[in-house]
Amino acid sequence: MLVLLPPSEGKASSGRGTALKLESLSLPGLTEARQAVLDELVELCAGDEDKAREVLGLSEGLRGEIAKNTELRSAGARPAGEIYTGVLYDALDLASLDTAAKRRAGRSLLVFSGLWGAVRVTDRIPSYRCSMGVRLPGLGALGAHWRAPMAAALPEAAGDGLVLDLRSSAYTGAWKPKGEVAGRTATVRVLHAPTRKVVSHFNKATKGRIVRSLLAAGAAPADPAELVEALRDLGYEVEVQAPARAGAAWALDVLVDEVH
């Protein structure tokens, strides 16, 4: 099972530790594309601060994120699972999983990123600020920049098992499963059960809990149908929209009563 996650806008500080080693990150086929984004991002943030803030879409209160980006090559690197914070990652709570579940997380979780393309939660990265929606002056839109290298690297990462796609819309454009891979991909919406309306904050929390539940239970669904069965066994109310044609993803709706 490969689980595709969005990153978080907020991130923990880099702290002390060994600096970034691009060549040590998972999915080595993305290294050249990562280097290109890293080089331009550092150069941008080391220059005109106002321009950098505009390009990155940062408010005045987040001006300090620009200085952080200038130090990406020398800042301490930590496992990505510790860098990413926010609602989904709070609910996932990787640190409190038992050893076996943490190993499963390291094998199955892939976090998409405007800067790194995609990293595993065990990959060591510094704290940074660069969303997939950014358009760098030289490279252009990052979603488009990542499309070709992702198309080459991600099918191999997906292997021949289930792909559980929990990414937000900003990150889905960087890689869209196609053909046979798409047929074993499942996307998830979280709906308020009484109204059948999509929820926002609780959407992220529920997705984090879903991933945690699967990891903690040692569930290993091989395809979307087995995923539905596993989620129901774990107590989730799930409605299924099977694909209408070959090569299309399954769509799952998880129904919740609470909306936070």
Coordinates of C-alpha atoms in Angstrom, one line a residue:
M1 CA 0.0 0.0 0.0
L2 CA 1.2 3.5 -0.9
V3 CA -0.5 6.4 0.8
L4 CA -0.2 9.8 -0.8
L5 CA -0.4 12.7 1.7
P6 CA -0.3 16.5 1.3
P7 CA 2.3 18.4 3.3
S8 CA 1.4 21.0 6.0
E9 CA 1.9 24.7 5.5
G10 CA 3.2 25.0 9.0
K11 CA 6.3 23.0 9.9
A12 CA 8.4 22.3 12.9
S13 CA 11.8 24.0 13.1
S14 CA 14.8 22.2 11.7
G15 CA 16.7 22.2 14.9
R16 CA 20.2 20.8 15.2
G17 CA 21.4 17.9 13.1
T18 CA 23.2 16.9 9.9
A19 CA 22.5 19.2 6.9
L20 CA 20.4 18.1 3.9
K21 CA 21.8 15.5 1.6
L22 CA 19.7 15.5 -1.5
E23 CA 21.2 12.2 -2.7
S24 CA 19.9 10.4 0.4
L25 CA 16.3 11.2 -0.2
S26 CA 13.9 8.5 -1.5
L27 CA 12.9 8.4 -5.1
P28 CA 16.3 9.3 -6.5
G29 CA 14.8 9.9 -9.9
L30 CA 13.6 13.2 -8.5
T31 CA 17.0 14.5 -7.4
E32 CA 17.7 16.7 -10.5
A33 CA 14.3 18.3 -10.3
R34 CA 14.7 18.8 -6.5
Q35 CA 18.1 20.5 -7.1
A36 CA 16.6 22.9 -9.6
V37 CA 13.9 24.0 -7.2
L38 CA 16.3 24.2 -4.2
D39 CA 18.8 26.3 -6.2
E40 CA 16.2 28.8 -7.4
L41 CA 14.3 29.0 -4.1
V42 CA 17.5 29.8 -2.1
E43 CA 18.6 32.4 -4.7
L44 CA 15.2 34.0 -4.7
C45 CA 15.0 34.3 -0.9
A46 CA 18.6 35.5 -0.6
G47 CA 17.8 38.4 -3.0
D48 CA 14.9 40.9 -2.9
E49 CA 12.8 39.9 0.2
D50 CA 9.7 41.7 -1.0
K51 CA 9.8 39.8 -4.3
A52 CA 10.4 36.5 -2.6
R53 CA 7.4 37.2 -0.3
E54 CA 5.2 38.0 -3.3
V55 CA 6.3 34.9 -5.2
L56 CA 5.8 32.6 -2.2
G57 CA 2.5 34.1 -1.3
L58 CA 3.5 35.0 2.2
S59 CA 1.9 37.6 4.4
E60 CA 4.0 40.2 6.2
G61 CA 3.8 38.1 9.4
L62 CA 5.5 35.2 7.6
R63 CA 8.5 37.2 6.4
G64 CA 10.7 35.2 8.6
E65 CA 10.1 32.1 6.4
I66 CA 12.1 33.8 3.7
A67 CA 15.2 33.9 5.9
K68 CA 14.6 30.2 6.7
N69 CA 14.7 29.3 3.0
T70 CA 18.0 30.9 2.5
E71 CA 19.6 28.4 4.9
L72 CA 18.1 25.2 3.4
R73 CA 21.5 23.8 2.5
S74 CA 23.0 24.2 5.9
A75 CA 20.0 23.9 8.3
G76 CA 19.6 20.8 10.4
A77 CA 17.6 18.0 8.7
R78 CA 15.0 15.9 10.5
P79 CA 12.7 13.1 9.4
A80 CA 9.9 14.5 7.3
G81 CA 7.4 12.9 9.7
E82 CA 8.7 15.3 12.4
I83 CA 8.8 18.4 10.2
Y84 CA 5.3 18.3 8.9
T85 CA 2.7 19.4 11.5
G86 CA -0.9 20.6 11.4
V87 CA -4.3 18.9 11.7
L88 CA -3.7 15.8 9.6
Y89 CA -0.3 15.1 11.1
D90 CA -1.6 15.7 14.6
A91 CA -4.3 13.1 14.1
L92 CA -1.8 10.7 12.5
D93 CA 0.6 11.2 15.5
L94 CA 3.4 9.1 14.0
A95 CA 5.6 9.5 17.2
S96 CA 3.1 7.5 19.3
L97 CA 2.8 4.5 17.0
D98 CA 4.5 1.3 18.0
T99 CA 7.7 0.2 16.4
A100 CA 6.0 -2.1 13.8
A101 CA 3.5 0.6 12.8
K102 CA 6.3 3.1 12.4
R103 CA 8.1 0.7 10.1
R104 CA 4.9 0.4 8.0
A105 CA 4.6 4.2 7.9
G106 CA 8.2 4.5 6.6
R107 CA 7.4 2.0 3.8
S108 CA 4.0 3.3 2.8
L109 CA 3.6 7.1 3.4
L110 CA 4.7 9.5 0.7
V111 CA 4.3 13.3 1.3
F112 CA 4.0 15.5 -1.7
S113 CA 5.9 18.8 -1.6
G114 CA 6.5 21.9 -3.9
L115 CA 10.2 21.7 -3.0
W116 CA 11.0 18.0 -2.8
G117 CA 8.4 16.6 -5.2
A118 CA 7.6 13.8 -2.8
V119 CA 9.4 12.3 0.2
R120 CA 8.9 9.4 2.6
V121 CA 8.3 10.3 6.3
T122 CA 11.7 8.9 7.2
D123 CA 13.6 11.2 4.7
R124 CA 15.6 13.9 6.5
I125 CA 14.7 17.4 5.3
P126 CA 15.0 20.9 6.8
S127 CA 12.0 23.1 7.6
Y128 CA 11.0 25.2 4.5
R129 CA 8.3 27.2 2.9
C130 CA 7.3 26.5 -0.7
S131 CA 3.9 25.2 -1.7
M132 CA 3.0 23.4 -4.9
G133 CA 1.0 26.4 -6.0
V134 CA 4.2 28.6 -6.3
R135 CA 5.3 29.9 -9.7
L136 CA 9.1 30.5 -9.5
P137 CA 10.4 33.2 -11.9
G138 CA 12.8 30.7 -13.7
L139 CA 11.2 27.3 -13.4
G140 CA 7.6 28.5 -13.6
A141 CA 4.7 26.7 -12.0
L142 CA 5.9 23.9 -9.7
G143 CA 3.0 21.6 -10.4
A144 CA 4.1 21.6 -14.0
H145 CA 7.8 21.3 -13.1
W146 CA 7.2 18.1 -11.2
R147 CA 4.9 16.4 -13.7
A148 CA 7.5 14.7 -15.9
P149 CA 9.9 13.5 -13.2
M150 CA 6.9 12.3 -11.1
A151 CA 5.4 10.4 -14.1
A152 CA 8.7 8.5 -14.3
A153 CA 9.3 7.9 -10.6
L154 CA 5.9 7.3 -9.0
P155 CA 4.6 4.2 -10.9
E156 CA 7.7 2.3 -9.6
A157 CA 7.0 3.6 -6.0
A158 CA 3.4 2.5 -6.3
G159 CA 4.5 -1.1 -7.2
D160 CA 1.6 -3.4 -7.8
G161 CA -0.5 -2.6 -4.7
L162 CA -3.1 -0.2 -3.5
V163 CA -2.6 3.5 -3.9
L164 CA -4.6 5.5 -1.3
D165 CA -4.6 9.1 -2.5
L166 CA -5.4 11.6 0.3
R167 CA -3.8 14.6 -1.3
S168 CA -5.4 18.0 -1.4
S169 CA -6.2 19.4 -4.9
A170 CA -3.1 21.6 -5.0
Y171 CA -0.9 18.5 -5.1
T172 CA -2.9 16.2 -7.3
G173 CA -1.8 17.9 -10.5
A174 CA 1.9 17.0 -9.9
W175 CA 1.1 13.3 -10.5
K176 CA -2.2 11.6 -11.6
P177 CA -2.2 7.8 -11.5
K178 CA -3.0 6.5 -15.0
G179 CA -4.0 3.2 -16.6
E180 CA -3.5 0.1 -14.5
V181 CA -2.2 2.2 -11.5
A182 CA -5.3 4.3 -11.5
G183 CA -7.5 1.2 -11.4
R184 CA -6.1 0.3 -8.0
T185 CA -6.1 3.9 -6.7
A186 CA -8.7 5.1 -4.2
T187 CA -9.5 8.7 -3.3
V188 CA -11.3 9.7 -0.1
R189 CA -13.8 12.5 0.7
V190 CA -15.0 13.1 4.2
L191 CA -18.7 14.0 4.4
H192 CA -20.9 15.2 7.3
A193 CA -23.2 12.2 7.5
P194 CA -26.5 14.0 8.2
T195 CA -26.0 16.6 5.4
R196 CA -23.7 14.8 3.0
K197 CA -21.7 18.0 2.7
V198 CA -17.9 18.0 2.5
V199 CA -16.3 19.1 5.7
S200 CA -13.1 21.1 5.9
H201 CA -11.1 21.0 9.1
F202 CA -12.5 17.6 10.1
N203 CA -11.6 16.3 6.7
K204 CA -7.9 16.6 7.5
A205 CA -8.3 15.1 11.0
T206 CA -10.3 12.2 9.7
K207 CA -7.8 11.4 7.0
G208 CA -5.0 11.4 9.6
R209 CA -7.0 9.0 11.8
I210 CA -7.7 6.7 8.8
V211 CA -4.0 6.4 8.1
R212 CA -3.2 5.9 11.7
S213 CA -5.9 3.2 12.1
L214 CA -4.6 1.3 9.1
L215 CA -1.0 1.5 10.3
A216 CA -1.8 0.5 13.9
A217 CA -4.0 -2.4 12.8
G218 CA -1.3 -3.7 10.4
A219 CA -3.9 -3.6 7.6
A220 CA -2.5 -4.4 4.2
P221 CA -5.4 -4.0 1.6
A222 CA -4.2 -5.0 -1.8
D223 CA -6.8 -3.1 -3.8
P224 CA -9.6 -0.5 -3.2
A225 CA -12.2 -3.2 -2.5
E226 CA -10.1 -4.6 0.3
L227 CA -9.5 -1.1 1.6
V228 CA -13.3 -0.6 1.9
E229 CA -13.5 -3.8 3.9
A230 CA -10.6 -2.9 6.1
L231 CA -12.0 0.6 6.9
R232 CA -15.4 -0.8 7.7
D233 CA -13.8 -3.4 10.0
L234 CA -12.1 -0.5 11.8
G235 CA -15.4 1.2 12.4
Y236 CA -15.6 3.7 9.6
E237 CA -18.8 4.3 7.6
V238 CA -17.8 4.1 4.0
E239 CA -19.8 4.6 0.8
V240 CA -18.2 3.5 -2.5
Q241 CA -18.2 4.8 -6.0
A242 CA -16.6 2.1 -8.1
P243 CA -15.0 3.4 -11.4
A244 CA -17.3 3.6 -14.4
R245 CA -14.5 2.6 -16.7
A246 CA -11.2 0.9 -16.7
G247 CA -8.2 3.0 -15.7
A248 CA -10.2 5.3 -13.4
A249 CA -9.8 5.6 -9.6
W250 CA -12.2 4.4 -7.0
A251 CA -13.9 7.2 -5.0
L252 CA -14.7 6.5 -1.3
D253 CA -16.8 8.7 0.9
V254 CA -16.2 8.4 4.7
L255 CA -19.1 9.7 6.7
V256 CA -18.7 11.4 10.0
D257 CA -21.2 12.8 12.5
E258 CA -18.9 15.3 14.2
V259 CA -17.7 18.4 12.4
H260 CA -14.9 20.4 14.0

